[in-house]
CSV table of C-alpha atoms in Angstrom, one decimal:
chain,number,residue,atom,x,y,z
F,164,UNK,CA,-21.9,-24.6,58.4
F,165,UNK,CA,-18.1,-23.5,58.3
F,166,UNK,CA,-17.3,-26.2,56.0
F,167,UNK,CA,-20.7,-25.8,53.6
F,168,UNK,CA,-19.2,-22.1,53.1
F,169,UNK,CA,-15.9,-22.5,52.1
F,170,UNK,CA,-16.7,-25.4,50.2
F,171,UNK,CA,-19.3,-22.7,48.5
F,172,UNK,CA,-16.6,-20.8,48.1
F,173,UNK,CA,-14.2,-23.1,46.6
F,174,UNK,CA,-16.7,-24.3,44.1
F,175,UNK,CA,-17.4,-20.4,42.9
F,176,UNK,CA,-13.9,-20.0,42.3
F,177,UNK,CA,-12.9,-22.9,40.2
F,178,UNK,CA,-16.5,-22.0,38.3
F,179,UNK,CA,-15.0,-18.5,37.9
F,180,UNK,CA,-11.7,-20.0,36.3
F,181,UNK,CA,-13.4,-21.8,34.2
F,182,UNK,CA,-15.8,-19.0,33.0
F,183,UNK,CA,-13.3,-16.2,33.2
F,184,UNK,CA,-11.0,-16.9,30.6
F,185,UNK,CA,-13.8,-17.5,28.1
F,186,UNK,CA,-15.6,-14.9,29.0
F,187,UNK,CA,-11.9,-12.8,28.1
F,188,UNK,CA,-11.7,-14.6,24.9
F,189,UNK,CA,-11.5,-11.9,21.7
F,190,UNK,CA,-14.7,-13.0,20.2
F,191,UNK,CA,-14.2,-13.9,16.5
F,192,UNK,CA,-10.7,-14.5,16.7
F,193,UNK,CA,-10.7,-17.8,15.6
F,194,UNK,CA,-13.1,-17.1,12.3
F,195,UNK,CA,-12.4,-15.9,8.9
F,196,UNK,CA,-13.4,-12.4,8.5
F,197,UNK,CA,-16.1,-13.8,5.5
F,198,UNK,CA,-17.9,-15.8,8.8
F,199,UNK,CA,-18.1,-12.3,10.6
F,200,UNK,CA,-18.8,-8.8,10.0
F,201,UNK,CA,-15.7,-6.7,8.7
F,202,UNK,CA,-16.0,-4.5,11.9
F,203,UNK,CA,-16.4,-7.7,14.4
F,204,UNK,CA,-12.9,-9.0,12.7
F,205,UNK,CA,-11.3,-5.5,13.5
F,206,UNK,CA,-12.3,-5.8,17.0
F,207,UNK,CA,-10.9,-9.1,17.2
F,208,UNK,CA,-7.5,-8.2,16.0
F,209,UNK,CA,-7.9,-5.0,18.1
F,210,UNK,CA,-8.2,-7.4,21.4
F,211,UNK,CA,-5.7,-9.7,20.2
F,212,UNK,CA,-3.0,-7.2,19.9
F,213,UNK,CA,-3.9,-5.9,23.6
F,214,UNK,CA,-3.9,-9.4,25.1
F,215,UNK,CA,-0.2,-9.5,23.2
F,216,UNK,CA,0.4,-6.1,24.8
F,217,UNK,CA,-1.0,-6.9,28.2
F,218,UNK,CA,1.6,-10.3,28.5
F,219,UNK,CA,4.5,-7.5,27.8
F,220,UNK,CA,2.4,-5.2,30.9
F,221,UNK,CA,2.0,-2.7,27.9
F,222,UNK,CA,-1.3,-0.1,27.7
F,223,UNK,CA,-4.0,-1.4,25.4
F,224,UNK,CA,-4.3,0.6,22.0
F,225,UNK,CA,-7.5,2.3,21.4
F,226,UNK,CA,-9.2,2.7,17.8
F,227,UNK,CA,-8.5,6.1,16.2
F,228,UNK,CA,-11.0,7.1,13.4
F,229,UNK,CA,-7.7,8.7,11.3
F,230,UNK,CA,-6.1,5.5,11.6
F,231,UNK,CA,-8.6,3.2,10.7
F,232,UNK,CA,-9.4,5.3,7.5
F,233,UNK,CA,-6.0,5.2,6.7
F,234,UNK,CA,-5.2,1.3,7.4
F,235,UNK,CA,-9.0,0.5,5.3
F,236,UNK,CA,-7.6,2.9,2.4
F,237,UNK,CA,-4.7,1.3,2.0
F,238,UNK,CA,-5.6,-2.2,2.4
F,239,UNK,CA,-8.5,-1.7,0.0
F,240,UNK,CA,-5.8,-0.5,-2.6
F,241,UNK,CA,-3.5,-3.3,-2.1
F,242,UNK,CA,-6.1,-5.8,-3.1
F,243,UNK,CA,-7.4,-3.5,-6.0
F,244,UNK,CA,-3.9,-2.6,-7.3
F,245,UNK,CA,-2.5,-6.3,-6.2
F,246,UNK,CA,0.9,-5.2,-4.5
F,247,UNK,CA,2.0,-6.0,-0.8
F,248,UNK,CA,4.0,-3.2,0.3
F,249,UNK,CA,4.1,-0.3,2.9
F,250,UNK,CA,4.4,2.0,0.0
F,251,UNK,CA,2.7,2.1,-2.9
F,252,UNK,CA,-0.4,4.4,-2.4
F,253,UNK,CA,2.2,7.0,-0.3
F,254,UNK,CA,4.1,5.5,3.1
F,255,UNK,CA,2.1,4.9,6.5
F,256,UNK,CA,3.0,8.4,7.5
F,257,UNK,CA,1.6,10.3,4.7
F,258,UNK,CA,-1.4,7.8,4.9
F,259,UNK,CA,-2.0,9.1,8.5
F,260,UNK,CA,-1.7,12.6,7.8
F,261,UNK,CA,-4.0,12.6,5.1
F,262,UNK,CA,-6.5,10.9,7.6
F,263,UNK,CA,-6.3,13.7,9.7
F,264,UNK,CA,-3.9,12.0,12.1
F,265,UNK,CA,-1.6,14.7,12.4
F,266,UNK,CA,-3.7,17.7,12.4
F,267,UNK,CA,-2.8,19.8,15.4
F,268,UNK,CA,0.2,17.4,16.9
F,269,UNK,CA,3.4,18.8,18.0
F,270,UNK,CA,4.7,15.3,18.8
F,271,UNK,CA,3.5,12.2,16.5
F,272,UNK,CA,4.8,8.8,15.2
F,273,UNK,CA,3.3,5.8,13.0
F,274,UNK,CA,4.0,2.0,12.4
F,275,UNK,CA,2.0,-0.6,10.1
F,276,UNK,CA,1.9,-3.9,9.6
F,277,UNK,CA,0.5,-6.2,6.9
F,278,UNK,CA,-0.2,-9.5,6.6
F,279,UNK,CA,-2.5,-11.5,4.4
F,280,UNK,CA,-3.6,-15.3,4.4
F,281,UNK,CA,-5.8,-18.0,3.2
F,282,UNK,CA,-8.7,-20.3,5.4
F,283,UNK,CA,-7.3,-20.9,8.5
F,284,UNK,CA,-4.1,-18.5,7.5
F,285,UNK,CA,-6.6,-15.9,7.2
F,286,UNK,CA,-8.5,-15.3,11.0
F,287,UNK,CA,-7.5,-12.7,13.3
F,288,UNK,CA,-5.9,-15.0,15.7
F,289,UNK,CA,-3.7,-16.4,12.6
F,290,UNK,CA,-3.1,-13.1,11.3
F,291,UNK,CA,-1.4,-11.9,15.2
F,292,UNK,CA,0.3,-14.9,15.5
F,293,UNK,CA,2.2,-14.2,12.0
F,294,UNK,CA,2.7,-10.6,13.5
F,295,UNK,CA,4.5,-11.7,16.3
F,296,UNK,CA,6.7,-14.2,14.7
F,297,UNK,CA,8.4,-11.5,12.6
F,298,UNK,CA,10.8,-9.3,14.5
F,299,UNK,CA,10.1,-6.5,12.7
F,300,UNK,CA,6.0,-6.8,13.4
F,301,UNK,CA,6.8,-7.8,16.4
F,302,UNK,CA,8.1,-4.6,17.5
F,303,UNK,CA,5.5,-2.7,15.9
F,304,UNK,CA,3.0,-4.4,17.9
F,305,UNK,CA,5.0,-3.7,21.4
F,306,UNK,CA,6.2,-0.6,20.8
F,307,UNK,CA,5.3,1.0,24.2
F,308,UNK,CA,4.2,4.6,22.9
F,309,UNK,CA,1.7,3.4,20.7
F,310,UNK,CA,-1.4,4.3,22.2
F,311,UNK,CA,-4.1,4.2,18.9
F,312,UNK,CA,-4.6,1.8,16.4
F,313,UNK,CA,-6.4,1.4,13.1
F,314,UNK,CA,-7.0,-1.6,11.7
F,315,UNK,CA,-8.1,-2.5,8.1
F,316,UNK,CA,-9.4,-6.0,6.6
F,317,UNK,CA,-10.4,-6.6,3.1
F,318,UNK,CA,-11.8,-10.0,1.6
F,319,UNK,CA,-9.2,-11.0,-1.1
F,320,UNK,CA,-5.9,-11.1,-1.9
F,321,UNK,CA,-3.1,-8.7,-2.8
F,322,UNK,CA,-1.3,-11.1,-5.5
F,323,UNK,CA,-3.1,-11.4,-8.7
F,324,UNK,CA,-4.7,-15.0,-8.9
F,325,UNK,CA,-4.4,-15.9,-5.6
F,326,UNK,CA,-7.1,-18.3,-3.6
F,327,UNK,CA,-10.5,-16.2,-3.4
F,328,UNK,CA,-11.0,-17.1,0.1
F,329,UNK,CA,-7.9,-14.9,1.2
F,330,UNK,CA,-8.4,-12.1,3.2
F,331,UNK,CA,-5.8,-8.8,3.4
F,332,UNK,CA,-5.4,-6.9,7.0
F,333,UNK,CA,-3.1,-3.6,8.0
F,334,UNK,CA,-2.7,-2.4,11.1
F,335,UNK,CA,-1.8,1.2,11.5
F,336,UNK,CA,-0.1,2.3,15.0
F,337,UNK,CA,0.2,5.8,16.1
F,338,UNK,CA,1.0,8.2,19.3
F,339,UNK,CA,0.7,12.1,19.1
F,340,UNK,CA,0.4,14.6,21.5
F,341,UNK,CA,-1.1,17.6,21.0
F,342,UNK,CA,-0.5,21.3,19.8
């Protein structure tokens, strides 16, 4: 009987590490924001950028309304306009206070990053990984008191004449403590 339980046992656990890390999977990671919903790709970057987090035993980001109006804004004008900067439509900070960000903070701070790709350049998983290989993004991403994040996808590209099958996403960091 002793030995029918623990092997039981054994076989629940190596089904549970086998189902686990599937189950944690960001869903949609892997697909181009055209083969999902424009809200299922921001969650996948979202979860992404926490599993990133998570390895570095940094808090998770949460979604802010102010941010995400502010990423979507200026993404959407980056493709319309076709420029690729951090500028351009005002900087990330005055994006965020617009959006309502700042109202009623004594304490508050912002970083973005952009990226845009083609195909298999283009999926959230692509788009994190290309985060993460620049320094600069990088530290965005890890920056410990970032607690919100907005994120912003748009099908096309920023560059005039570039592949129709390119997709454009910001993501807009920010912490603030209230007034």
């Amino acid at each position: 009987m002793r030995k029918t339980a623990t092997a039981v046992v054994l076989a629940t656990a190596a089904l549970l590490s086998i189902l686990v890390p599937q189950a944690s999977a960001c869903h949609g990671a892997r697909l181009k924001p055209a083969r999902q919903s424009t809200d299922q790709a921001r969650h996948a970057v979202t979860c992404l950028i926490n599993r990133k987090r998570a390895r570095h035993h940094l808090k998770a980001v949460h979604g802010s309304v102010p941010l995400w109006t502010a990423a979507q804004t200026h993404t959407n004008a980056m493709v319309n306009q076709n420029f690729f900067s951090h500028e351009g439509d005002g900087t990330p900070a005055s994006r965020a206070a617009n959006a309502g960000y700042t109202a009623g903070a004594r304490d508050w701070g912002v970083g973005e990053t952009l990226e845009w790709g083609v195909k298999r350049g283009a999926t959230p998983r692509a788009i994190v990984r290309g985060w993460m290989h620049s320094p600069e993004h990088r530290g965005i991403l890890l920056t410990r008191r970032f607690r919100q994040v907005g994120v912003g996808v748009t099908a096309g590209s920023p560059m005039s004449g570039a592949d129709p099958g390119a997709e454009t996403f910001t993501a807009l960091f920010g912490f603030r403590k209230g007034g």
